[in-house]
XYZ file of C-alpha atoms in Angstrom:
378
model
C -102.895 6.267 92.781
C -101.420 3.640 94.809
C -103.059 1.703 97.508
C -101.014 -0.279 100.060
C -102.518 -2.614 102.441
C -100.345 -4.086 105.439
C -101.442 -7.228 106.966
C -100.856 -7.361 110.749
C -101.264 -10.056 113.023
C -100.007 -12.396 115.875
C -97.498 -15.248 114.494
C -99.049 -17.914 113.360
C -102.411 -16.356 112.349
C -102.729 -17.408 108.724
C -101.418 -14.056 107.197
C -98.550 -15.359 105.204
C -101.412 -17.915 103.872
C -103.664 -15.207 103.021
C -100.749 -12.982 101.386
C -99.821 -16.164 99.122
C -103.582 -16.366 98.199
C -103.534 -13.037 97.238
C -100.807 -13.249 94.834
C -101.578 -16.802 93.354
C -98.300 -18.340 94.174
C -96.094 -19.180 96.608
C -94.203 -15.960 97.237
C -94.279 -15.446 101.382
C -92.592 -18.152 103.553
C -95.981 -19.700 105.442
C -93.743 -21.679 107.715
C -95.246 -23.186 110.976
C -93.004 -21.488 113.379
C -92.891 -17.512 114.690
C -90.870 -14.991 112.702
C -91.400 -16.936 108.914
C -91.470 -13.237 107.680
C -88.970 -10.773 108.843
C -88.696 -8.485 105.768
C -92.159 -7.848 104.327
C -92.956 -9.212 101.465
C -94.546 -7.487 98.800
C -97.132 -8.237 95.995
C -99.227 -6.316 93.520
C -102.743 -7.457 93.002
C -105.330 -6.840 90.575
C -108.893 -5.509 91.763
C -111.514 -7.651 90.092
C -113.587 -5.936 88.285
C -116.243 -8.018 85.798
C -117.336 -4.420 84.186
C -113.344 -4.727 82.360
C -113.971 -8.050 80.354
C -117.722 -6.698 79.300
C -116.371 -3.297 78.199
C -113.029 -4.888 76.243
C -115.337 -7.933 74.397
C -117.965 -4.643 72.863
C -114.771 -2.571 72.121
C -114.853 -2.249 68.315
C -114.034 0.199 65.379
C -116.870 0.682 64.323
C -116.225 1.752 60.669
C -114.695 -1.144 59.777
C -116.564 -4.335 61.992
C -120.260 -4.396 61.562
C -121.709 -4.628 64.684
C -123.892 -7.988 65.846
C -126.132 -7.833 68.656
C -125.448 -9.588 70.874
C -121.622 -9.324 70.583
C -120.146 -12.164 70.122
C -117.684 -12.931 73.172
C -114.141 -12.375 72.057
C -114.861 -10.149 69.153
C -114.143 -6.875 69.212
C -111.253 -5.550 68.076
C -110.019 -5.245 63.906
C -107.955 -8.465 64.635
C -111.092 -9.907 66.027
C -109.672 -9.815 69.931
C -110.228 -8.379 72.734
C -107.713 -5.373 73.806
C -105.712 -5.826 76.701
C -107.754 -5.358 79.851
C -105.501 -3.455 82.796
C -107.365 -3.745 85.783
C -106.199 -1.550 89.050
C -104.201 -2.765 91.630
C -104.061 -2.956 95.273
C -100.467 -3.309 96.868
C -100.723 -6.015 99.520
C -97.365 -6.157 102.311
C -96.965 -9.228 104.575
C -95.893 -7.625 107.986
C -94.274 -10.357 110.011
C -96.004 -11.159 113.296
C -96.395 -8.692 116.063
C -96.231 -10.235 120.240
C -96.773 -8.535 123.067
C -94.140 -6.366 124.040
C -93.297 -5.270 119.884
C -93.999 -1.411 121.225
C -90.582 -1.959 123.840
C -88.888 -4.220 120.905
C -89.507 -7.832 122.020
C -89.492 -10.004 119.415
C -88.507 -7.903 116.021
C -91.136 -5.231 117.202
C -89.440 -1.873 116.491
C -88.845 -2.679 112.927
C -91.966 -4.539 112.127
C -93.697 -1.219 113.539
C -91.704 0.998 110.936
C -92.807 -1.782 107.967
C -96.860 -1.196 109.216
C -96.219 3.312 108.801
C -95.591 2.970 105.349
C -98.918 1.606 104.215
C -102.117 3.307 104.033
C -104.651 0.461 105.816
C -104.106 -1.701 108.347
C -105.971 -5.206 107.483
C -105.685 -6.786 110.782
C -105.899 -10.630 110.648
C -107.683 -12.773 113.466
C -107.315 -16.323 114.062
C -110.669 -17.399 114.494
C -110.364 -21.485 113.163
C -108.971 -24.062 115.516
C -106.019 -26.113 114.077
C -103.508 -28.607 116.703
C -101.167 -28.755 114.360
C -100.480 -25.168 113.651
C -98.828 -23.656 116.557
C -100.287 -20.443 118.742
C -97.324 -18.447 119.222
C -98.586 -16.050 122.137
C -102.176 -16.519 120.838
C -105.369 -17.363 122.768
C -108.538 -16.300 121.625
C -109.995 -13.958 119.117
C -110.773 -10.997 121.506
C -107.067 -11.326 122.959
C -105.460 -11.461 120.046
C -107.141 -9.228 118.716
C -106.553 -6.696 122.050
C -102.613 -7.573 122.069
C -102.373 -5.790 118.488
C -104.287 -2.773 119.415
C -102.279 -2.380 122.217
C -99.114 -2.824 120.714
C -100.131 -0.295 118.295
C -101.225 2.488 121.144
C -98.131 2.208 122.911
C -96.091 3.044 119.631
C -98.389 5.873 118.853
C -97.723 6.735 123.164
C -94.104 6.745 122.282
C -93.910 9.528 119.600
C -96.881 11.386 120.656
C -94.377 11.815 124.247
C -91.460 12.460 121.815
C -93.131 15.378 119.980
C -94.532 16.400 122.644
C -91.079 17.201 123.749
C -89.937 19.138 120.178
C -93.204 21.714 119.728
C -92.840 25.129 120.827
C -96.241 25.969 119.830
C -98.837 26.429 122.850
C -101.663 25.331 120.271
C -99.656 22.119 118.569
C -98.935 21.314 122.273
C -102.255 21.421 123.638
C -103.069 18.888 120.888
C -100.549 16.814 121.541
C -101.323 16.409 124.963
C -104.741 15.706 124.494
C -103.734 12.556 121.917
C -101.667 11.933 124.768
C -104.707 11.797 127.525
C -106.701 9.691 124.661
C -104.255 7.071 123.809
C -103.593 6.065 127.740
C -107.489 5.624 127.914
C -107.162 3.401 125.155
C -109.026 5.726 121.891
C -107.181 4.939 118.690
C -106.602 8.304 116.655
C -108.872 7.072 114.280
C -111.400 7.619 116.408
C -110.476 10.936 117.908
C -112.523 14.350 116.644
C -110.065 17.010 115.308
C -110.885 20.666 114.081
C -109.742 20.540 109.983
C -106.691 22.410 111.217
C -106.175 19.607 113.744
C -106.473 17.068 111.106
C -103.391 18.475 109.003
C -100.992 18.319 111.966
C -102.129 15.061 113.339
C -101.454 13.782 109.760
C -98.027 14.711 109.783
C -97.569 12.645 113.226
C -97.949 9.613 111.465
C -99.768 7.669 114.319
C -100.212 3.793 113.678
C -103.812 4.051 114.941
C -104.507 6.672 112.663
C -104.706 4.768 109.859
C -108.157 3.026 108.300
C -108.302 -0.484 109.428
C -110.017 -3.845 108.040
C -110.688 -6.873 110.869
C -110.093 -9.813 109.266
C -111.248 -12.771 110.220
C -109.300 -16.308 109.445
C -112.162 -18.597 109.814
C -112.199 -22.779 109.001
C -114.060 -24.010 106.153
C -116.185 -25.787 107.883
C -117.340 -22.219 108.631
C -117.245 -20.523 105.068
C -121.329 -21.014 104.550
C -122.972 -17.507 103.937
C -125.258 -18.221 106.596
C -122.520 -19.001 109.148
C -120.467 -16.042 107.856
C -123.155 -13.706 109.040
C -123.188 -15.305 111.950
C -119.277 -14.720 112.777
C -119.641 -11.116 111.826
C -122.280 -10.278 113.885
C -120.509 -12.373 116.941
C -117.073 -10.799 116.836
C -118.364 -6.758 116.435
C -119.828 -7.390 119.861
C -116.645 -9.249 120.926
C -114.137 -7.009 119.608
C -116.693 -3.991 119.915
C -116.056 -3.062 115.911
C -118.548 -2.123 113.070
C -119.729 -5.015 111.041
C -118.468 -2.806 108.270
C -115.224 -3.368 109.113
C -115.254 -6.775 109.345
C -114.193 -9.273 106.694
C -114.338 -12.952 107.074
C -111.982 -15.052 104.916
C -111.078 -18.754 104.550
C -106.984 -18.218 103.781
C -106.238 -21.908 103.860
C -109.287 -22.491 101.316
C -108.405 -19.273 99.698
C -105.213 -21.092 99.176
C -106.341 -23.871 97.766
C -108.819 -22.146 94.976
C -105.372 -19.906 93.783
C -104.017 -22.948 92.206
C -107.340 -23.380 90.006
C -108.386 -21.314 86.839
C -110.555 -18.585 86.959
C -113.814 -20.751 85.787
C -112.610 -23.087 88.486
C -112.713 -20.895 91.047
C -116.102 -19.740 89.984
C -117.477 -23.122 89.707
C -116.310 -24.104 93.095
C -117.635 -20.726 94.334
C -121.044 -21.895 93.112
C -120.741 -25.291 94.590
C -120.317 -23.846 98.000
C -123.297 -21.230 97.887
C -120.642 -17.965 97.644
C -120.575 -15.515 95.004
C -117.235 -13.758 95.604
C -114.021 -15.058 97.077
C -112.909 -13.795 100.307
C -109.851 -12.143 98.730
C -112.247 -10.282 96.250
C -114.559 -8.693 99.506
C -110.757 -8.220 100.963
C -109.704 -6.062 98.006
C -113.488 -4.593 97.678
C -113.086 -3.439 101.118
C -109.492 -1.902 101.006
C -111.143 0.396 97.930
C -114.269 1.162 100.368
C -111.913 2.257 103.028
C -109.599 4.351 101.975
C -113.724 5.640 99.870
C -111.437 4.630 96.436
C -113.597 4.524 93.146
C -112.584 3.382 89.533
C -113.057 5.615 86.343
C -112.858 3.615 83.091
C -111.099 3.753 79.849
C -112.380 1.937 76.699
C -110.231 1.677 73.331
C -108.623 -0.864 70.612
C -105.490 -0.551 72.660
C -106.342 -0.863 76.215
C -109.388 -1.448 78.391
C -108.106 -0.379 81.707
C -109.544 1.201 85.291
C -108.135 4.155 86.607
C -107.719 4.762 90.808
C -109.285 7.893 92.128
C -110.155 9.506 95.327
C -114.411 9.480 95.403
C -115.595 12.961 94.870
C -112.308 13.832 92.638
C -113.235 16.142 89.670
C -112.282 15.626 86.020
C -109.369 17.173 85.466
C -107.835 15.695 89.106
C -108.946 12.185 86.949
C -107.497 13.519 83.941
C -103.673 13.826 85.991
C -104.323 10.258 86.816
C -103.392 9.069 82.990
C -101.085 11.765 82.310
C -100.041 15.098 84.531
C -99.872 16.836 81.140
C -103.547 16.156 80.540
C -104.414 18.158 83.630
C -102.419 21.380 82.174
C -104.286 20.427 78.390
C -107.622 19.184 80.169
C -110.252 20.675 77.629
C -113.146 18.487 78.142
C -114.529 14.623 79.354
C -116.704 12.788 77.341
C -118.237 10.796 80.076
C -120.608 7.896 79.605
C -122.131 5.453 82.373
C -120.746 1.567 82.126
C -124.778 0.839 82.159
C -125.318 3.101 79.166
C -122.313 1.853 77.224
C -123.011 -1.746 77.835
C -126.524 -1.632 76.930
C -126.134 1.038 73.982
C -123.356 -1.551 72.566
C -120.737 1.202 72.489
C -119.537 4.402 72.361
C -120.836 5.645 68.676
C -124.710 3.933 69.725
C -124.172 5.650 72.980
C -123.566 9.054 71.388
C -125.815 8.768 68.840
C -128.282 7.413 71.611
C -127.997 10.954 73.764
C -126.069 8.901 76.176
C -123.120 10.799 76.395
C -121.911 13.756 77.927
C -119.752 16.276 77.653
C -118.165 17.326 81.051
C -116.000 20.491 81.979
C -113.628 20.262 84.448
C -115.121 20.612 87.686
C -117.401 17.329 87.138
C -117.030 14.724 89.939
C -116.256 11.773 88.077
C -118.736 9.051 89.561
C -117.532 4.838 89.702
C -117.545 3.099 86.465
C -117.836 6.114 84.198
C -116.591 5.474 80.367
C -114.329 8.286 79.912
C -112.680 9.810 77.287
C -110.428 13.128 77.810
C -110.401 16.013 75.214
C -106.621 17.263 75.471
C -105.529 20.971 73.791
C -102.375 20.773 72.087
């Protein structure tokens, strides 16, 4: 399952920053002038995930390693290494800046607006750090900024509600239609609009802009990263921008930056040094997953330790198609253990012997973290 996050903005907002943050090099233009990005750019980024290294360093054949307790980190495998740990991914699109007008085509509107359709959540990016030297290209404050966007994004959705408006023939897909219409020129994003389940499957294939899940997030300076002060910032900007805390992220990208060019015990140390215990790229990704109500299954084995992408309440056999569509057609049964039983049983043998694991049909709603390990009919 794929996951595609666009991030939207006024120029000049720190989004390019944030997008080379996210992919640990310096693959977007973060130029000081509007327009930097005109085709989005693109990048593939793991989801961290700490349960991956635990499972892969107490992966072991157990007929032929005796098994220590504790493990010793880095054993595990006949070679005596880890296996490869796959983690999921998150696809991450730098959309070049939005201004005011994009909805009538100033600026490089019209096709920026087609780039932001194609993804499935809108992480919105507000400048909330002052900087002289970095240019506000038709930027003011937070709660403008923030209000030029979601205007921007109305108007589109305006635009081809009108237009299909003016194709339906059917009195019930019209009556619909207008009432999207009625609720977008007061200002209601479709996300927030109450539809009948029937509704829901037509509106979907409208593909309004405003329809789509969105994350607020919030460029802050470093002054401002404390955990304190972060709580502080979210709390001030849901009144200001009159969102749900929920929705709000707060992220450094110019310190974010900075801690991509260090290694991963690095980062952690400086995260330590600094009171924080995740990154603001890791709550980023975290919150994408939460969104979009994304869970990872788990798969634990000499060859591969890797997570698997599923909508939450998906069964076992929908999980099953995630590996392979044939195992869906083969699915016989799921062997399903809990990451908290497997750690702390020391692996899949102890946790059978141990009661621990279970044996699933395929109706089971496969729950975050669970071990799994498909039975397939020839």
């Amino acid at each position: 399952m794929n996951l595609s996050v666009g991030i939207v903005g006024l120029p000049n907002v720190g989004k390019s920053t944030l997008f080379n943050a996210l992919l640990k090099k310096q693959q977007a233009l973060a130029a000081n002038y509007p327009f930097a990005t005109i085709e989005p750019n693109v990048g593939v980024v793991p989801v961290p995930d700490e349960r991956l290294q635990k499972l892969a360093e107490i992966v072991i054949v157990e007929e032929l390693i005796p098994r220590p307790n504790p493990l010793p980190k880095g054993e595990g495998t006949v070679s005596g290494k880890v296996p490869p740990i796959k983690p999921a991914t998150v696809e991450f699109v730098d959309i070049a800046g939005l201004v005011k007008g994009a909805a009538e085509g100033a600026g490089l509107g019209n096709k920026f607006l087609s780039h932001i359709r194609e993804v499935s959540v809108i992480a919105h990016v507000v400048r909330a750090f002052t900087d002289d030297n970095v240019v506000r290209e038709g930027s003011s404050d937070p709660e403008s900024d923030y209000g030029v966007i979601q205007t921007e994004l109305l108007l589109a959705d305006l635009q081809s509600a009108q237009n299909h408006e003016a194709r339906v023939k059917s009195p019930v897909e019209k009556s619909l239609v207008a009432r999207i219409i009625s609720d977008l020129n007061a200002g209601v994003p479709v996300r927030q609009m109450t539809f009948t389940d029937e509704e829901s499957e037509l509106v979907k294939q409208m593909f309004f802009l405003t329809a789509k899940p969105e994350i607020i997030v919030l460029n802050i300076a470093e002054d401002d990263s404390s955990i304190i002060q972060q709580k502080v910032l979210i709390q001030r900007y849901a009144d200001l921008l009159q969102a749900s805390e929920n929705k709000i992220i707060v992220v450094c990208a110019k310190m974010e930056e900075e801690m991509a060019a260090l290694s991963e015990e690095e980062q952690k140390e400086y995260l330590r040094e600094v009171g924080l215990a995740h990154s603001g790229l890791e709550k980023l990704i975290q919150k994408a997953y939460e969104t979009l109500g994304l869970i990872s299954f788990l798969t634990a084995g000499e060859k591969e330790v890797k997570a698997w992408t599923i909508k939450k309440g998906s069964n076992a056999v929908e999980a099953a198609g995630e590996i392979h569509t044939d195992f869906m057609k083969k699915f016989v049964k799921a062997e399903v253990i809990s990451f908290d039983d497997y750690i702390s049983c020391g692996g899949r043998k102890a946790a059978r012997d141990q009661g621990k694991a279970r044996l699933e049909g395929r109706d089971y709603l496969v729950q975050d973290g669970d071990v799994i390990e498909f039975k397939i009919g020839s």
